[in-house]
XYZ file of C-alpha atoms in Angstrom:
617
model
C -11.762 -55.307 -39.612
C -11.713 -54.382 -35.432
C -9.874 -57.245 -33.801
C -9.459 -57.756 -30.263
C -6.915 -57.629 -27.258
C -6.669 -60.869 -25.591
C -3.196 -59.395 -23.234
C -1.946 -61.516 -20.375
C -2.903 -61.940 -17.544
C -0.411 -59.211 -14.979
C 0.188 -61.248 -11.570
C 0.034 -58.412 -9.787
C -4.111 -59.843 -10.219
C -3.088 -61.947 -6.709
C -5.204 -62.989 -4.600
C -7.692 -60.595 -5.824
C -8.345 -62.683 -9.240
C -7.282 -66.251 -7.336
C -10.820 -66.169 -5.250
C -13.221 -64.748 -8.466
C -12.607 -67.672 -9.120
C -14.605 -69.904 -7.044
C -17.426 -68.064 -7.180
C -20.198 -69.647 -9.468
C -22.827 -68.608 -12.081
C -21.087 -68.631 -15.030
C -20.009 -72.118 -16.026
C -19.358 -73.322 -19.048
C -19.847 -76.002 -22.052
C -20.549 -77.149 -25.840
C -23.278 -77.024 -28.011
C -22.788 -77.953 -31.885
C -26.132 -78.644 -32.171
C -28.122 -74.960 -32.514
C -30.654 -74.418 -34.677
C -31.046 -71.734 -37.559
C -31.321 -68.623 -35.363
C -34.783 -66.646 -36.108
C -34.285 -63.131 -36.322
C -35.219 -61.190 -32.944
C -37.380 -58.286 -34.288
C -40.227 -58.429 -34.673
C -42.821 -57.942 -37.964
C -45.050 -55.661 -38.453
C -48.490 -56.577 -37.390
C -50.149 -58.286 -39.068
C -53.402 -59.195 -40.411
C -54.064 -62.979 -38.477
C -56.752 -65.745 -38.184
C -60.088 -63.885 -36.005
C -60.127 -67.022 -34.037
C -56.429 -67.363 -32.787
C -56.864 -67.128 -29.115
C -55.562 -64.059 -26.862
C -51.346 -63.853 -26.352
C -51.942 -64.050 -22.962
C -48.482 -62.797 -20.891
C -48.381 -63.212 -16.650
C -45.692 -62.389 -14.809
C -45.180 -63.924 -11.298
C -44.524 -60.713 -9.200
C -41.863 -60.731 -6.595
C -42.266 -58.218 -3.230
C -40.356 -55.766 -2.175
C -36.960 -56.216 -0.380
C -37.472 -55.970 3.016
C -34.464 -58.188 4.577
C -30.707 -57.724 4.701
C -30.940 -60.946 3.522
C -33.177 -60.177 0.195
C -31.541 -56.584 -0.005
C -28.528 -58.298 -0.801
C -29.713 -60.630 -3.757
C -31.540 -60.380 -6.906
C -34.904 -61.368 -6.572
C -36.644 -62.694 -9.878
C -40.495 -63.908 -11.248
C -38.662 -67.784 -10.401
C -42.921 -68.275 -12.884
C -44.228 -66.599 -15.760
C -47.195 -67.860 -17.677
C -47.446 -66.906 -20.986
C -50.305 -67.903 -23.304
C -51.779 -70.364 -20.751
C -48.899 -72.320 -20.155
C -47.034 -71.871 -17.363
C -43.306 -72.100 -17.390
C -40.271 -71.931 -14.493
C -37.556 -69.022 -15.477
C -35.158 -67.479 -12.989
C -32.369 -64.873 -13.220
C -29.034 -66.413 -14.538
C -25.326 -64.816 -14.718
C -23.293 -65.048 -17.436
C -20.531 -63.580 -16.068
C -19.476 -61.099 -12.947
C -17.236 -58.272 -13.518
C -14.063 -59.893 -12.687
C -14.231 -62.971 -14.218
C -12.840 -64.728 -17.703
C -13.256 -67.176 -19.553
C -10.620 -69.204 -21.307
C -8.237 -66.805 -21.299
C -6.358 -63.648 -19.759
C -8.567 -61.537 -21.154
C -10.658 -59.802 -17.450
C -14.347 -59.010 -18.077
C -14.818 -55.252 -17.201
C -10.502 -54.730 -17.769
C -10.157 -51.072 -18.713
C -7.188 -51.412 -21.050
C -4.786 -48.386 -23.097
C -4.890 -47.180 -26.876
C -2.064 -50.570 -26.911
C -4.805 -52.388 -25.936
C -2.963 -53.005 -22.105
C -3.674 -53.568 -19.154
C -4.363 -50.816 -17.002
C -3.787 -50.135 -13.190
C -5.030 -47.971 -10.206
C -2.375 -46.957 -7.944
C -2.834 -49.694 -5.514
C -0.795 -51.115 -8.022
C -4.206 -53.574 -8.566
C -5.843 -54.070 -12.353
C -8.362 -51.884 -12.563
C -11.562 -53.817 -13.088
C -15.573 -51.529 -13.458
C -17.706 -52.381 -11.822
C -20.043 -50.360 -14.721
C -21.182 -53.442 -16.859
C -23.810 -51.929 -19.251
C -25.332 -53.194 -22.420
C -24.996 -56.624 -23.249
C -26.610 -57.997 -26.391
C -27.351 -61.402 -28.155
C -25.927 -61.567 -31.165
C -26.564 -64.857 -33.229
C -24.171 -64.739 -36.401
C -24.658 -68.069 -38.436
C -24.940 -71.164 -36.397
C -23.325 -69.544 -32.865
C -24.367 -66.386 -30.203
C -22.721 -63.366 -29.511
C -23.113 -60.664 -27.099
C -21.660 -57.446 -26.521
C -20.914 -56.753 -24.221
C -20.476 -52.367 -22.953
C -18.547 -50.317 -19.685
C -19.835 -47.086 -18.691
C -16.685 -45.506 -18.055
C -13.403 -43.715 -18.986
C -12.206 -45.122 -20.970
C -14.910 -46.950 -22.434
C -14.248 -50.698 -22.787
C -16.261 -53.596 -24.575
C -16.024 -57.007 -24.976
C -17.534 -60.387 -26.992
C -18.669 -63.690 -25.571
C -19.076 -66.509 -27.243
C -22.261 -67.563 -25.937
C -23.549 -71.630 -25.349
C -27.616 -72.430 -25.476
C -28.806 -75.496 -25.117
C -31.387 -76.986 -27.299
C -32.772 -78.586 -24.280
C -33.448 -75.776 -21.948
C -32.520 -73.423 -23.645
C -30.619 -72.512 -21.066
C -26.757 -69.858 -22.074
C -23.767 -70.348 -20.683
C -20.229 -67.878 -21.598
C -18.269 -70.592 -24.561
C -15.246 -67.533 -24.513
C -14.546 -64.290 -24.022
C -12.633 -61.070 -26.498
C -12.165 -57.709 -25.379
C -12.839 -55.498 -28.542
C -10.518 -53.357 -29.649
C -11.546 -48.937 -30.262
C -7.991 -47.321 -30.945
C -9.399 -47.486 -34.464
C -12.328 -45.316 -33.644
C -10.490 -42.840 -31.219
C -11.247 -44.810 -28.379
C -15.188 -44.994 -25.954
C -16.618 -42.681 -23.992
C -19.058 -44.157 -20.951
C -20.584 -46.445 -22.696
C -24.642 -46.166 -21.261
C -27.679 -48.173 -23.095
C -27.545 -49.617 -26.752
C -29.627 -51.417 -29.172
C -29.777 -54.200 -31.798
C -30.033 -52.594 -35.531
C -32.167 -54.872 -37.578
C -29.825 -55.697 -39.363
C -28.225 -57.934 -36.199
C -25.499 -54.606 -35.721
C -25.444 -53.546 -32.142
C -25.374 -50.015 -31.177
C -23.901 -49.063 -28.583
C -23.831 -45.048 -27.228
C -21.504 -42.519 -25.713
C -23.180 -40.311 -23.248
C -22.860 -37.285 -20.852
C -20.128 -35.801 -23.780
C -17.482 -33.510 -21.960
C -17.951 -30.533 -22.652
C -15.727 -28.041 -25.663
C -15.909 -25.113 -24.059
C -14.985 -26.321 -20.578
C -12.659 -29.315 -21.807
C -10.560 -28.354 -25.388
C -7.526 -29.183 -24.022
C -6.227 -32.834 -21.868
C -5.118 -29.568 -19.671
C -8.614 -28.445 -18.042
C -8.877 -32.203 -18.215
C -6.137 -32.891 -15.680
C -8.135 -30.591 -13.439
C -11.493 -32.390 -13.699
C -13.068 -35.498 -11.917
C -14.851 -36.790 -14.524
C -13.602 -36.615 -17.505
C -9.848 -37.196 -16.008
C -10.126 -41.320 -16.286
C -9.769 -40.612 -19.789
C -5.540 -39.626 -20.015
C -5.007 -42.461 -19.209
C -5.914 -44.345 -22.204
C -3.178 -42.638 -24.074
C 0.442 -42.558 -25.256
C -0.056 -38.880 -24.383
C -2.456 -36.697 -22.921
C -2.372 -34.517 -25.377
C -4.706 -36.584 -28.316
C -7.181 -35.038 -26.163
C -9.977 -34.339 -27.702
C -13.088 -33.360 -26.607
C -15.415 -33.820 -29.416
C -13.864 -37.658 -30.572
C -16.218 -38.632 -28.262
C -20.712 -38.992 -27.472
C -21.648 -40.840 -30.776
C -23.297 -43.105 -31.878
C -20.522 -46.416 -32.873
C -22.751 -49.377 -34.709
C -20.616 -53.425 -34.043
C -21.285 -55.471 -36.242
C -19.796 -58.887 -35.533
C -18.333 -61.360 -38.289
C -18.188 -65.204 -37.381
C -16.069 -67.736 -39.798
C -17.318 -71.275 -39.674
C -14.823 -72.277 -36.048
C -12.621 -69.320 -35.948
C -12.613 -66.030 -33.995
C -15.327 -64.131 -34.628
C -14.329 -60.248 -35.719
C -15.406 -57.073 -34.976
C -16.101 -53.995 -37.592
C -16.130 -50.227 -34.921
C -17.611 -47.985 -37.103
C -18.420 -44.072 -35.220
C -22.023 -42.628 -36.845
C -21.253 -39.194 -36.466
C -23.049 -37.875 -39.185
C -26.152 -39.006 -36.817
C -25.021 -35.747 -33.890
C -22.971 -35.873 -30.882
C -24.971 -35.835 -27.703
C -25.264 -37.329 -24.002
C -26.577 -41.036 -25.907
C -28.103 -43.081 -23.392
C -29.209 -44.625 -26.510
C -30.506 -44.607 -29.442
C -33.511 -46.852 -31.430
C -33.734 -48.248 -35.089
C -36.774 -48.018 -36.356
C -37.980 -51.331 -37.807
C -37.880 -49.633 -41.452
C -33.826 -49.079 -40.692
C -33.946 -46.314 -41.500
C -35.693 -43.854 -38.574
C -33.514 -43.593 -35.438
C -34.767 -41.909 -31.956
C -31.408 -41.254 -30.571
C -32.301 -39.669 -26.817
C -30.145 -37.475 -24.966
C -29.331 -37.853 -20.784
C -28.549 -34.494 -18.319
C -30.677 -31.120 -17.616
C -31.602 -29.202 -20.281
C -31.924 -31.796 -23.198
C -33.658 -32.254 -26.145
C -35.534 -35.777 -27.924
C -33.789 -36.487 -32.251
C -34.562 -38.344 -34.892
C -33.076 -38.916 -37.748
C -33.734 -40.296 -40.871
C -31.423 -42.295 -43.084
C -30.753 -42.069 -46.600
C -30.164 -45.431 -47.492
C -32.161 -48.023 -45.383
C -29.930 -49.920 -43.602
C -26.326 -47.896 -43.644
C -26.444 -44.418 -40.744
C -23.546 -43.218 -42.258
C -25.224 -40.321 -43.741
C -29.090 -38.464 -43.484
C -31.095 -35.737 -42.154
C -31.070 -35.002 -38.320
C -34.324 -33.622 -36.107
C -34.183 -32.197 -32.833
C -38.601 -31.693 -31.583
C -40.272 -28.845 -30.358
C -42.361 -29.590 -28.007
C -45.990 -27.513 -28.819
C -47.622 -28.027 -25.659
C -51.416 -29.527 -25.048
C -51.191 -29.888 -21.102
C -48.909 -28.920 -18.208
C -51.467 -31.513 -15.527
C -49.047 -34.215 -14.264
C -46.201 -35.040 -17.065
C -47.608 -33.309 -19.847
C -48.776 -33.409 -23.709
C -48.029 -31.629 -26.505
C -47.412 -32.239 -29.520
C -44.335 -32.754 -31.217
C -43.191 -30.071 -34.490
C -39.460 -31.050 -36.484
C -36.970 -28.883 -36.742
C -35.006 -29.933 -39.184
C -30.882 -29.215 -38.255
C -30.091 -30.840 -41.475
C -27.952 -33.245 -43.719
C -24.693 -34.526 -43.128
C -22.175 -37.538 -43.482
C -19.913 -38.988 -41.649
C -16.873 -38.438 -44.015
C -17.930 -35.213 -44.294
C -18.211 -34.592 -40.354
C -14.810 -36.848 -39.469
C -12.479 -34.501 -41.604
C -13.562 -32.188 -39.547
C -13.185 -34.010 -36.339
C -10.343 -35.484 -36.907
C -8.032 -32.742 -39.654
C -6.113 -33.542 -42.770
C -5.523 -32.090 -45.709
C -3.663 -29.458 -44.122
C -5.900 -28.119 -42.310
C -6.856 -28.362 -38.090
C -9.630 -30.524 -36.370
C -12.359 -27.594 -35.565
C -12.549 -26.233 -32.638
C -15.391 -24.825 -29.500
C -13.845 -21.327 -30.854
C -13.648 -21.919 -34.310
C -18.260 -22.722 -34.846
C -18.931 -19.942 -31.860
C -18.096 -16.741 -30.821
C -19.617 -16.544 -26.911
C -21.045 -13.190 -26.384
C -21.289 -10.136 -27.556
C -23.323 -8.170 -30.660
C -26.210 -10.414 -32.022
C -26.325 -13.862 -29.904
C -29.166 -16.044 -28.999
C -29.188 -16.973 -25.349
C -29.983 -20.965 -24.412
C -29.824 -23.348 -22.468
C -28.367 -26.746 -23.880
C -27.256 -29.390 -21.220
C -27.236 -27.612 -18.255
C -25.305 -24.388 -20.018
C -26.748 -21.298 -19.968
C -24.539 -19.370 -22.114
C -24.559 -16.323 -25.278
C -24.088 -18.267 -28.586
C -24.168 -17.388 -32.478
C -22.185 -20.012 -35.600
C -19.169 -18.406 -37.384
C -19.730 -17.738 -41.445
C -20.423 -21.280 -42.825
C -19.574 -23.850 -39.506
C -23.733 -24.348 -39.668
C -23.536 -28.172 -40.584
C -19.608 -28.600 -38.485
C -22.790 -26.692 -36.056
C -25.451 -29.379 -35.740
C -23.131 -32.376 -35.568
C -19.902 -31.281 -32.912
C -22.801 -29.122 -30.972
C -26.234 -31.191 -31.396
C -27.679 -30.026 -28.450
C -26.376 -26.134 -28.594
C -27.429 -25.972 -32.624
C -30.610 -27.650 -31.692
C -31.178 -24.519 -29.417
C -30.366 -21.320 -31.476
C -32.609 -23.530 -34.759
C -35.455 -23.191 -31.849
C -36.055 -26.599 -30.852
C -37.015 -27.976 -27.011
C -34.236 -28.024 -25.197
C -36.255 -27.988 -21.222
C -36.194 -32.168 -20.690
C -35.078 -33.476 -17.909
C -32.441 -36.722 -18.325
C -33.456 -38.822 -20.466
C -33.082 -41.468 -20.914
C -34.870 -45.183 -22.666
C -36.512 -45.238 -25.906
C -38.686 -48.202 -27.633
C -41.495 -49.452 -29.786
C -44.564 -51.282 -30.464
C -44.795 -52.276 -33.728
C -48.200 -53.828 -33.478
C -49.723 -49.655 -31.825
C -47.497 -47.721 -33.697
C -46.305 -46.389 -29.826
C -42.945 -44.808 -29.111
C -42.276 -44.814 -25.115
C -39.812 -42.314 -23.705
C -38.574 -41.841 -20.480
C -37.792 -39.416 -18.485
C -35.739 -40.513 -14.890
C -36.919 -37.402 -13.340
C -39.651 -34.501 -14.580
C -38.044 -31.526 -13.112
C -35.524 -28.198 -13.693
C -36.156 -27.087 -17.239
C -40.166 -29.218 -17.977
C -40.941 -27.174 -14.790
C -39.141 -23.154 -14.432
C -41.808 -22.172 -16.329
C -40.093 -20.468 -19.201
C -39.721 -21.865 -21.934
C -41.310 -24.441 -24.380
C -42.128 -27.272 -21.766
C -44.521 -25.034 -18.970
C -45.482 -28.183 -17.121
C -47.708 -27.215 -13.388
C -45.041 -30.149 -10.843
C -41.655 -31.857 -10.477
C -41.498 -34.943 -10.003
C -38.840 -35.806 -8.491
C -39.659 -40.324 -9.730
C -39.699 -39.012 -13.354
C -42.663 -41.125 -15.532
C -43.220 -42.954 -18.404
C -44.507 -40.907 -21.641
C -46.417 -42.340 -24.658
C -45.568 -40.969 -28.452
C -47.743 -42.054 -31.345
C -45.948 -42.925 -34.770
C -47.194 -43.086 -38.506
C -46.029 -41.285 -42.314
C -44.627 -37.291 -42.674
C -44.326 -37.796 -46.119
C -42.624 -34.550 -46.239
C -39.938 -35.722 -43.736
C -40.472 -39.058 -46.102
C -40.270 -41.663 -43.012
C -43.243 -44.183 -41.625
C -42.383 -43.380 -37.825
C -42.908 -40.105 -37.368
C -43.517 -39.105 -33.644
C -47.215 -36.423 -33.842
C -47.768 -36.287 -30.254
C -46.292 -37.285 -26.585
C -48.319 -37.788 -23.346
C -47.339 -38.585 -19.988
C -48.622 -42.267 -19.752
C -47.013 -43.636 -16.048
C -45.732 -41.586 -13.052
C -44.544 -42.569 -9.568
C -45.767 -40.929 -6.677
C -43.623 -39.447 -4.314
C -44.044 -40.375 -0.789
C -42.976 -39.655 2.734
C -43.609 -43.810 5.087
C -43.439 -43.359 8.681
C -40.000 -43.839 10.274
C -40.816 -46.985 11.552
C -41.187 -48.636 7.571
C -39.779 -51.415 5.807
C -39.825 -48.768 3.798
C -38.918 -45.248 5.834
C -35.758 -44.792 3.135
C -38.001 -44.414 0.589
C -38.660 -41.172 -1.535
C -41.517 -42.945 -4.304
C -44.243 -44.613 -3.567
C -43.089 -49.329 -2.945
C -45.734 -50.193 -5.786
C -45.167 -47.774 -8.230
C -41.718 -46.667 -10.965
C -39.029 -44.888 -9.253
C -36.725 -43.323 -11.964
C -37.366 -45.343 -14.807
C -34.297 -46.234 -17.080
C -34.183 -48.544 -20.556
C -37.423 -49.627 -21.821
C -37.734 -52.056 -24.370
C -41.103 -53.825 -25.215
C -42.743 -57.347 -25.177
C -44.895 -57.312 -29.069
C -47.593 -59.201 -29.611
C -47.759 -58.695 -24.970
C -49.209 -54.767 -24.946
C -45.910 -55.718 -22.398
C -43.578 -52.375 -21.596
C -40.691 -53.470 -19.692
C -39.566 -50.502 -17.160
C -36.260 -50.891 -15.670
C -35.346 -47.754 -12.945
C -32.476 -46.820 -11.571
C -32.900 -44.758 -8.383
C -30.420 -43.794 -6.056
C -33.494 -43.104 -2.466
C -36.941 -43.113 -5.210
C -36.318 -46.895 -3.618
C -32.872 -48.486 -1.499
C -33.356 -51.559 -4.221
C -33.746 -50.402 -7.862
C -36.828 -52.568 -9.162
C -37.536 -53.996 -13.941
C -41.768 -53.954 -13.650
C -44.046 -54.778 -16.388
C -46.310 -53.013 -17.494
C -49.146 -54.204 -18.427
C -50.830 -51.363 -20.823
C -54.054 -52.890 -21.302
C -54.736 -52.572 -17.089
C -52.419 -48.551 -17.083
C -55.339 -46.891 -14.859
C -54.491 -42.343 -15.140
C -56.050 -43.131 -11.729
C -54.175 -45.712 -9.844
C -50.402 -44.795 -10.581
C -50.336 -48.431 -9.882
C -52.934 -50.602 -12.418
C -50.370 -52.585 -13.987
C -47.338 -53.008 -12.306
C -45.855 -56.902 -11.139
C -42.584 -56.990 -9.939
C -40.665 -59.433 -12.005
C -36.530 -58.377 -10.617
C -35.149 -56.559 -7.948
C -30.667 -55.890 -7.759
C -29.049 -55.979 -4.315
C -28.123 -52.518 -2.391
C -26.268 -50.073 -4.704
C -27.048 -51.053 -7.724
C -28.628 -49.778 -10.380
C -31.233 -51.523 -13.807
C -29.639 -52.186 -16.709
C -29.838 -53.611 -20.285
C -33.520 -54.393 -19.982
C -34.602 -56.149 -23.811
C -37.015 -58.786 -25.289
C -35.235 -61.128 -28.221
C -38.567 -62.274 -28.501
C -36.647 -65.587 -30.593
C -33.326 -66.744 -30.474
C -33.535 -70.437 -31.576
C -36.885 -71.373 -30.125
C -36.181 -69.730 -26.369
C -36.808 -66.579 -25.716
C -34.794 -64.084 -23.201
C -35.045 -60.680 -21.176
C -31.403 -58.893 -21.100
C -30.094 -57.535 -17.594
C -27.982 -56.103 -16.147
C -27.291 -55.264 -12.333
C -23.899 -52.946 -12.381
C -22.525 -51.216 -9.356
C -23.824 -53.291 -6.396
C -22.968 -51.151 -3.064
C -21.760 -47.917 -5.289
C -24.257 -45.800 -5.747
C -25.550 -46.120 -1.984
C -25.736 -48.383 0.483
C -21.756 -48.144 0.611
C -21.579 -48.953 5.212
C -23.532 -52.613 3.735
C -20.676 -53.951 1.997
C -18.055 -56.307 4.074
C -14.433 -55.394 4.499
C -12.913 -57.499 1.151
C -16.100 -58.769 0.438
C -16.257 -59.471 -4.309
C -20.043 -58.677 -3.993
C -19.492 -54.990 -5.457
C -19.169 -57.378 -9.004
C -21.387 -56.794 -11.737
C -23.289 -59.681 -12.451
C -24.368 -59.420 -16.132
C -27.338 -62.029 -17.282
C -30.493 -62.515 -17.789
C -34.815 -63.545 -16.815
C -35.634 -66.458 -19.063
C -35.285 -68.716 -20.152
C -38.514 -67.637 -21.683
C -40.652 -70.079 -24.896
C -40.264 -68.473 -27.969
C -42.913 -65.600 -27.639
C -42.429 -63.762 -31.640
C -45.115 -63.055 -33.293
C -45.323 -65.844 -35.635
C -44.616 -68.618 -33.278
C -47.602 -67.606 -31.614
C -49.485 -67.799 -33.955
């Protein structure tokens, strides 16, 4: 079990944190009468009663912000109608970066390998505003949330939550910092998911390039990776292959004792720029998205349900059937072979007299017999050294997939979610460009789309692969529309239609209501990022706004992260929602000097009534 850090709060925080303590929005209370938790994952579709009335879901939308005041707020749907009944909802903050709860742990603080807080050159505690995915995990009669940060070094926190038995409102009861030293620390934790066995499955995005950053000497000169060196007592501990993995976090709670968390990096699944990995209802099939330029789409089939420590990884090959719009293709799955965590961990860490594996041990660059590939934005000619195929398949999964003939041409591949009733998978691309429209390779779309789009994939059984959840095709469902507004328009800065998508990022599905939730990560597309509800019954290829309802907007310069649907937690449903780095990605000039409004929000939209399939029937 991995313990938690409860580090003393240094005086150097001074007035900075004293001011934060005055900001409302993070109430604490006691709730000793919680109901028995309900599995937050909906069952597969069943027959049902033919006389059961159809389920309906309708959000009261919010407008695109036009005034300065609106652009500084979180606007969220005030009401939702579920099966004909109206319910008041809204955005509720659990914590903001810099908050503390009953301890000296500061939400968002970065720590080193020993668990000691890190400080900047100005002497201030390093507190990030890069809050990312936060989960809901019912454990016994208690409710927890793992919250991760998109930082270098990575940071994770465990919250215990109170849940009001009458209203469903959540508040934060306690806070711990999760110790990641047992898995070599963390790196750029992007999105996450919750497995069918109630584990938080975290990601590590934008894995360091082991060819160009083999030692700390190169990292010192790299502005993106340099911050990771502060994690180690000795920067020479740096190893690029420590990072770029899925991390499974299992939380345990014995009575009222402090919880414990067990962390496992799953080397068997492969190493990528993970946006997230999503485990299907069979607890064996996992879809893995890869963010960046010239990236792939991946599937992992575990040997044993509920155990991701061993299995076979596959990469998709796009066999195009249409180049119009977002495109369409049949999918072929290229096997990258079988591996176990233990096998690959030995290569990463060395042992038994063998040193840790390096890029130079795996590949020969240029030279006779090399193969030209473009993977991860890198154009290079590589050949695999004899006997290194399995190690290459996991330490350099994208490069290996390209060498095996899989498609590594996707651009900004982001969220993934599943509709169990319709047997449809959904994948977002925040941009459709570069390798997808350059006229070379497998993906050859007619035109780029800088506003991005969402794809729909049919899922069915495949006896050869040994899964009931194999995607066989991929086609554009809905895309944004690039637009230029007049200079006097309130949307003059927008490059995407205000009433359509702009760079879709994370996705989640409201099962039983045929509704897809889409979060944005946009810069100039929309000045204020949006979370959308998409009624799939209303999608119309001729109308890029059909079925869309704007249900949340974020303040200047922030990103929506972590929309994730929980249909039934003790009789209530929740849409988790994080607002990352306000004023950070753009519009920094709108932040008043000394203002604390740059702090991120970790919270949720709701509470909703229970909306799992069983409760609605």
